[in-house]
Amino acid sequence: MDRARELLAGGIDEASLDAVGRLLAESARDAGFVRDAEMHSLHGSESSFTILQSDADGLTLMLSRFSPEAATPIHDHKSWGVACVVRGRDRYTHWELTPDGVVRVLYEKELGPGSFVTWLDPPHDIHSQQGIDEDAMELVLFGKNVTSIRRNYYDPATGKPISG
């Protein structure tokens, strides 16, 4: 967390988030870095998470598991973030909020171990994820403790908000 904080000290932008992504990928290769932990339900889906560390200023590192059974709902986190795959493969879909208040797919990526994605603060934080063929395990660093923030969810058929 100290090294991530150093990389972000100059400001949150695509370059600093990419540097953090490389740090997570390097750290995840270290045997024993990701320990087995008690996981909690995520987004009311088959996916789950556990907090590895959360600092007083909100900087939070989570371990998340994304199931191949179903994608997470389309959601935001109200925070910038970096997600790095540790094990398995992940289908990451990034959505954009249009001027008329609906979401549409901006891009989709398949990520394997060591691959990462980054996103800036809202409205650039809308996405969905799903493991491919097996569970995908990821380290995710957020600028805020997103477990205490109410998220927005979106209907994939209409692109309209469901809740917020």
PDB file of C-alpha atoms in Angstrom:
ATOM      1  CA  MET A   1       0.000   0.000   0.000  1.00  0.00           C
ATOM      2  CA  ASP A   2       2.891   2.374   0.753  1.00  0.00           C
ATOM      3  CA  ARG A   3       4.360   1.862  -2.728  1.00  0.00           C
ATOM      4  CA  ALA A   4       0.933   2.378  -4.354  1.00  0.00           C
ATOM      5  CA  ARG A   5       0.495   5.564  -2.339  1.00  0.00           C
ATOM      6  CA  GLU A   6       3.895   6.801  -3.626  1.00  0.00           C
ATOM      7  CA  LEU A   7       2.901   6.088  -7.232  1.00  0.00           C
ATOM      8  CA  LEU A   8      -0.348   8.029  -6.765  1.00  0.00           C
ATOM      9  CA  ALA A   9       1.194  10.988  -4.898  1.00  0.00           C
ATOM     10  CA  GLY A  10       1.468  13.110  -8.050  1.00  0.00           C
ATOM     11  CA  GLY A  11      -2.247  12.733  -8.784  1.00  0.00           C
ATOM     12  CA  ILE A  12      -4.720  10.203 -10.078  1.00  0.00           C
ATOM     13  CA  ASP A  13      -4.476   9.868 -13.846  1.00  0.00           C
ATOM     14  CA  GLU A  14      -4.136   7.074 -16.394  1.00  0.00           C
ATOM     15  CA  ALA A  15      -0.328   6.977 -16.057  1.00  0.00           C
ATOM     16  CA  SER A  16      -0.319   6.688 -12.255  1.00  0.00           C
ATOM     17  CA  LEU A  17      -3.082   4.048 -12.340  1.00  0.00           C
ATOM     18  CA  ASP A  18      -1.117   2.056 -14.944  1.00  0.00           C
ATOM     19  CA  ALA A  19       1.930   2.193 -12.642  1.00  0.00           C
ATOM     20  CA  VAL A  20      -0.207   0.814  -9.797  1.00  0.00           C
ATOM     21  CA  GLY A  21      -1.501  -1.920 -12.124  1.00  0.00           C
ATOM     22  CA  ARG A  22       2.086  -2.974 -12.884  1.00  0.00           C
ATOM     23  CA  LEU A  23       2.823  -2.963  -9.136  1.00  0.00           C
ATOM     24  CA  LEU A  24      -0.196  -5.222  -8.434  1.00  0.00           C
ATOM     25  CA  ALA A  25       0.812  -7.597 -11.240  1.00  0.00           C
ATOM     26  CA  GLU A  26       4.362  -7.815  -9.849  1.00  0.00           C
ATOM     27  CA  SER A  27       3.167  -8.248  -6.255  1.00  0.00           C
ATOM     28  CA  ALA A  28       0.665 -10.955  -7.198  1.00  0.00           C
ATOM     29  CA  ARG A  29       3.483 -13.112  -8.593  1.00  0.00           C
ATOM     30  CA  ASP A  30       4.990 -13.248  -5.098  1.00  0.00           C
ATOM     31  CA  ALA A  31       4.126 -16.639  -3.567  1.00  0.00           C
ATOM     32  CA  GLY A  32       1.819 -16.180  -0.588  1.00  0.00           C
ATOM     33  CA  PHE A  33       0.876 -12.583  -1.402  1.00  0.00           C
ATOM     34  CA  VAL A  34      -2.739 -13.555  -1.978  1.00  0.00           C
ATOM     35  CA  ARG A  35      -3.901 -15.698   0.897  1.00  0.00           C
ATOM     36  CA  ASP A  36      -7.066 -17.728   1.173  1.00  0.00           C
ATOM     37  CA  ALA A  37      -9.597 -15.570   2.947  1.00  0.00           C
ATOM     38  CA  GLU A  38     -13.213 -15.482   3.983  1.00  0.00           C
ATOM     39  CA  MET A  39     -15.130 -14.086   1.048  1.00  0.00           C
ATOM     40  CA  HIS A  40     -18.358 -12.052   1.191  1.00  0.00           C
ATOM     41  CA  SER A  41     -21.094 -11.861  -1.452  1.00  0.00           C
ATOM     42  CA  LEU A  42     -20.539  -9.193  -4.097  1.00  0.00           C
ATOM     43  CA  HIS A  43     -23.350  -7.420  -6.003  1.00  0.00           C
ATOM     44  CA  GLY A  44     -25.858 -10.069  -4.887  1.00  0.00           C
ATOM     45  CA  SER A  45     -24.276 -12.444  -7.404  1.00  0.00           C
ATOM     46  CA  GLU A  46     -22.047 -15.530  -7.437  1.00  0.00           C
ATOM     47  CA  SER A  47     -19.018 -13.241  -7.069  1.00  0.00           C
ATOM     48  CA  SER A  48     -17.380 -12.472  -3.729  1.00  0.00           C
ATOM     49  CA  PHE A  49     -14.676 -10.363  -2.062  1.00  0.00           C
ATOM     50  CA  THR A  50     -12.633  -9.772   1.061  1.00  0.00           C
ATOM     51  CA  ILE A  51     -10.858  -6.596   2.153  1.00  0.00           C
ATOM     52  CA  LEU A  52      -7.111  -7.131   2.501  1.00  0.00           C
ATOM     53  CA  GLN A  53      -6.429  -3.604   3.778  1.00  0.00           C
ATOM     54  CA  SER A  54      -8.374  -0.364   4.107  1.00  0.00           C
ATOM     55  CA  ASP A  55      -6.645   2.797   5.325  1.00  0.00           C
ATOM     56  CA  ALA A  56      -8.198   5.742   7.143  1.00  0.00           C
ATOM     57  CA  ASP A  57      -8.079   7.891   3.983  1.00  0.00           C
ATOM     58  CA  GLY A  58     -10.103   5.274   2.096  1.00  0.00           C
ATOM     59  CA  LEU A  59      -7.349   3.608   0.029  1.00  0.00           C
ATOM     60  CA  THR A  60      -8.627   0.012  -0.037  1.00  0.00           C
ATOM     61  CA  LEU A  61      -7.138  -3.223  -1.390  1.00  0.00           C
ATOM     62  CA  MET A  62      -9.570  -6.081  -2.009  1.00  0.00           C
ATOM     63  CA  LEU A  63      -9.333  -9.634  -3.244  1.00  0.00           C
ATOM     64  CA  SER A  64     -12.314 -10.387  -5.486  1.00  0.00           C
ATOM     65  CA  ARG A  65     -13.589 -13.585  -7.078  1.00  0.00           C
ATOM     66  CA  PHE A  66     -15.662 -13.420 -10.254  1.00  0.00           C
ATOM     67  CA  SER A  67     -17.677 -16.510 -11.115  1.00  0.00           C
ATOM     68  CA  PRO A  68     -18.092 -17.922 -14.626  1.00  0.00           C
ATOM     69  CA  GLU A  69     -21.752 -18.651 -13.789  1.00  0.00           C
ATOM     70  CA  ALA A  70     -22.967 -15.105 -14.476  1.00  0.00           C
ATOM     71  CA  ALA A  71     -21.597 -11.618 -15.012  1.00  0.00           C
ATOM     72  CA  THR A  72     -21.849  -9.108 -12.212  1.00  0.00           C
ATOM     73  CA  PRO A  73     -24.580  -6.541 -12.685  1.00  0.00           C
ATOM     74  CA  ILE A  74     -23.478  -3.383 -14.500  1.00  0.00           C
ATOM     75  CA  HIS A  75     -22.388  -1.098 -11.643  1.00  0.00           C
ATOM     76  CA  ASP A  76     -20.190   1.761 -10.546  1.00  0.00           C
ATOM     77  CA  HIS A  77     -17.968   2.188  -7.480  1.00  0.00           C
ATOM     78  CA  LYS A  78     -17.887   5.989  -7.150  1.00  0.00           C
ATOM     79  CA  SER A  79     -14.083   5.697  -7.067  1.00  0.00           C
ATOM     80  CA  TRP A  80     -11.110   5.266  -9.353  1.00  0.00           C
ATOM     81  CA  GLY A  81      -9.689   1.752  -9.378  1.00  0.00           C
ATOM     82  CA  VAL A  82      -7.147  -0.760 -10.637  1.00  0.00           C
ATOM     83  CA  ALA A  83      -8.087  -4.448 -11.062  1.00  0.00           C
ATOM     84  CA  CYS A  84      -5.344  -7.042 -11.670  1.00  0.00           C
ATOM     85  CA  VAL A  85      -6.081 -10.698 -12.403  1.00  0.00           C
ATOM     86  CA  VAL A  86      -4.191 -13.056 -10.098  1.00  0.00           C
ATOM     87  CA  ARG A  87      -5.655 -16.413 -11.195  1.00  0.00           C
ATOM     88  CA  GLY A  88      -8.026 -17.494 -13.942  1.00  0.00           C
ATOM     89  CA  ARG A  89      -9.367 -15.284 -16.718  1.00  0.00           C
ATOM     90  CA  ASP A  90     -11.825 -12.421 -16.545  1.00  0.00           C
ATOM     91  CA  ARG A  91     -14.171 -10.840 -19.092  1.00  0.00           C
ATOM     92  CA  TYR A  92     -14.157  -7.142 -18.184  1.00  0.00           C
ATOM     93  CA  THR A  93     -16.763  -4.919 -19.861  1.00  0.00           C
ATOM     94  CA  HIS A  94     -16.378  -1.160 -19.478  1.00  0.00           C
ATOM     95  CA  TRP A  95     -19.510   0.947 -19.954  1.00  0.00           C
ATOM     96  CA  GLU A  96     -19.882   4.658 -20.608  1.00  0.00           C
ATOM     97  CA  LEU A  97     -22.640   6.948 -19.392  1.00  0.00           C
ATOM     98  CA  THR A  98     -24.197   8.804 -22.313  1.00  0.00           C
ATOM     99  CA  PRO A  99     -25.494  12.397 -22.082  1.00  0.00           C
ATOM    100  CA  ASP A 100     -29.061  11.062 -21.927  1.00  0.00           C
ATOM    101  CA  GLY A 101     -28.270   9.085 -18.747  1.00  0.00           C
ATOM    102  CA  VAL A 102     -28.059   5.531 -20.098  1.00  0.00           C
ATOM    103  CA  VAL A 103     -25.026   3.260 -20.360  1.00  0.00           C
ATOM    104  CA  ARG A 104     -23.575   1.544 -23.409  1.00  0.00           C
ATOM    105  CA  VAL A 105     -20.551  -0.705 -23.888  1.00  0.00           C
ATOM    106  CA  LEU A 106     -17.362   1.276 -24.429  1.00  0.00           C
ATOM    107  CA  TYR A 107     -15.056  -1.782 -24.677  1.00  0.00           C
ATOM    108  CA  GLU A 108     -14.627  -5.378 -23.544  1.00  0.00           C
ATOM    109  CA  LYS A 109     -11.360  -7.130 -22.640  1.00  0.00           C
ATOM    110  CA  GLU A 110     -10.354 -10.647 -21.693  1.00  0.00           C
ATOM    111  CA  LEU A 111      -7.764 -10.534 -18.926  1.00  0.00           C
ATOM    112  CA  GLY A 112      -5.419 -13.275 -17.717  1.00  0.00           C
ATOM    113  CA  PRO A 113      -2.971 -13.478 -14.798  1.00  0.00           C
ATOM    114  CA  GLY A 114      -0.922 -10.296 -14.563  1.00  0.00           C
ATOM    115  CA  SER A 115      -3.297  -8.339 -16.843  1.00  0.00           C
ATOM    116  CA  PHE A 116      -4.995  -5.291 -15.386  1.00  0.00           C
ATOM    117  CA  VAL A 117      -7.514  -2.577 -16.160  1.00  0.00           C
ATOM    118  CA  THR A 118      -7.807   0.898 -14.674  1.00  0.00           C
ATOM    119  CA  TRP A 119     -10.607   3.415 -14.435  1.00  0.00           C
ATOM    120  CA  LEU A 120     -10.827   7.022 -13.341  1.00  0.00           C
ATOM    121  CA  ASP A 121     -13.355   8.568 -10.949  1.00  0.00           C
ATOM    122  CA  PRO A 122     -17.053   8.747 -11.922  1.00  0.00           C
ATOM    123  CA  PRO A 123     -18.519   8.653 -14.459  1.00  0.00           C
ATOM    124  CA  HIS A 124     -15.612   6.530 -15.786  1.00  0.00           C
ATOM    125  CA  ASP A 125     -16.075   3.710 -13.233  1.00  0.00           C
ATOM    126  CA  ILE A 126     -19.012   1.778 -14.720  1.00  0.00           C
ATOM    127  CA  HIS A 127     -18.292  -1.869 -15.545  1.00  0.00           C
ATOM    128  CA  SER A 128     -19.286  -5.533 -15.263  1.00  0.00           C
ATOM    129  CA  GLN A 129     -17.131  -8.648 -14.930  1.00  0.00           C
ATOM    130  CA  GLN A 130     -17.324 -12.413 -15.276  1.00  0.00           C
ATOM    131  CA  GLY A 131     -14.871 -15.274 -14.872  1.00  0.00           C
ATOM    132  CA  ILE A 132     -14.148 -17.260 -18.048  1.00  0.00           C
ATOM    133  CA  ASP A 133     -14.433 -21.080 -17.701  1.00  0.00           C
ATOM    134  CA  GLU A 134     -13.485 -20.880 -13.996  1.00  0.00           C
ATOM    135  CA  ASP A 135     -13.339 -18.343 -11.177  1.00  0.00           C
ATOM    136  CA  ALA A 136     -11.205 -15.276 -11.829  1.00  0.00           C
ATOM    137  CA  MET A 137      -9.354 -13.957  -8.746  1.00  0.00           C
ATOM    138  CA  GLU A 138      -8.317 -10.298  -8.759  1.00  0.00           C
ATOM    139  CA  LEU A 139      -6.569  -7.760  -6.611  1.00  0.00           C
ATOM    140  CA  VAL A 140      -8.497  -4.492  -6.780  1.00  0.00           C
ATOM    141  CA  LEU A 141      -7.211  -1.194  -5.405  1.00  0.00           C
ATOM    142  CA  PHE A 142      -9.744   1.608  -4.892  1.00  0.00           C
ATOM    143  CA  GLY A 143      -9.310   5.237  -3.854  1.00  0.00           C
ATOM    144  CA  LYS A 144     -12.219   4.836  -1.422  1.00  0.00           C
ATOM    145  CA  ASN A 145     -13.604   2.038   0.715  1.00  0.00           C
ATOM    146  CA  VAL A 146     -16.301   1.122  -1.794  1.00  0.00           C
ATOM    147  CA  THR A 147     -17.997  -1.292   0.615  1.00  0.00           C
ATOM    148  CA  SER A 148     -19.425   1.709   2.478  1.00  0.00           C
ATOM    149  CA  ILE A 149     -20.636   3.621  -0.604  1.00  0.00           C
ATOM    150  CA  ARG A 150     -23.993   3.075  -2.273  1.00  0.00           C
ATOM    151  CA  ARG A 151     -23.493   2.036  -5.902  1.00  0.00           C
ATOM    152  CA  ASN A 152     -25.576   2.599  -8.994  1.00  0.00           C
ATOM    153  CA  TYR A 153     -26.721  -0.422 -11.012  1.00  0.00           C
ATOM    154  CA  TYR A 154     -27.886  -0.374 -14.621  1.00  0.00           C
ATOM    155  CA  ASP A 155     -30.231  -2.522 -16.704  1.00  0.00           C
ATOM    156  CA  PRO A 156     -28.209  -4.126 -19.547  1.00  0.00           C
ATOM    157  CA  ALA A 157     -31.233  -4.230 -21.871  1.00  0.00           C
ATOM    158  CA  THR A 158     -32.222  -0.584 -21.566  1.00  0.00           C
ATOM    159  CA  GLY A 159     -29.011   0.990 -20.226  1.00  0.00           C
ATOM    160  CA  LYS A 160     -31.114   2.838 -17.656  1.00  0.00           C
ATOM    161  CA  PRO A 161     -30.294   3.086 -13.939  1.00  0.00           C
ATOM    162  CA  ILE A 162     -31.970   0.471 -11.734  1.00  0.00           C
ATOM    163  CA  SER A 163     -30.948   1.930  -8.385  1.00  0.00           C
ATOM    164  CA  GLY A 164     -28.555   4.433  -6.917  1.00  0.00           C
TER     165      GLY A 164
END
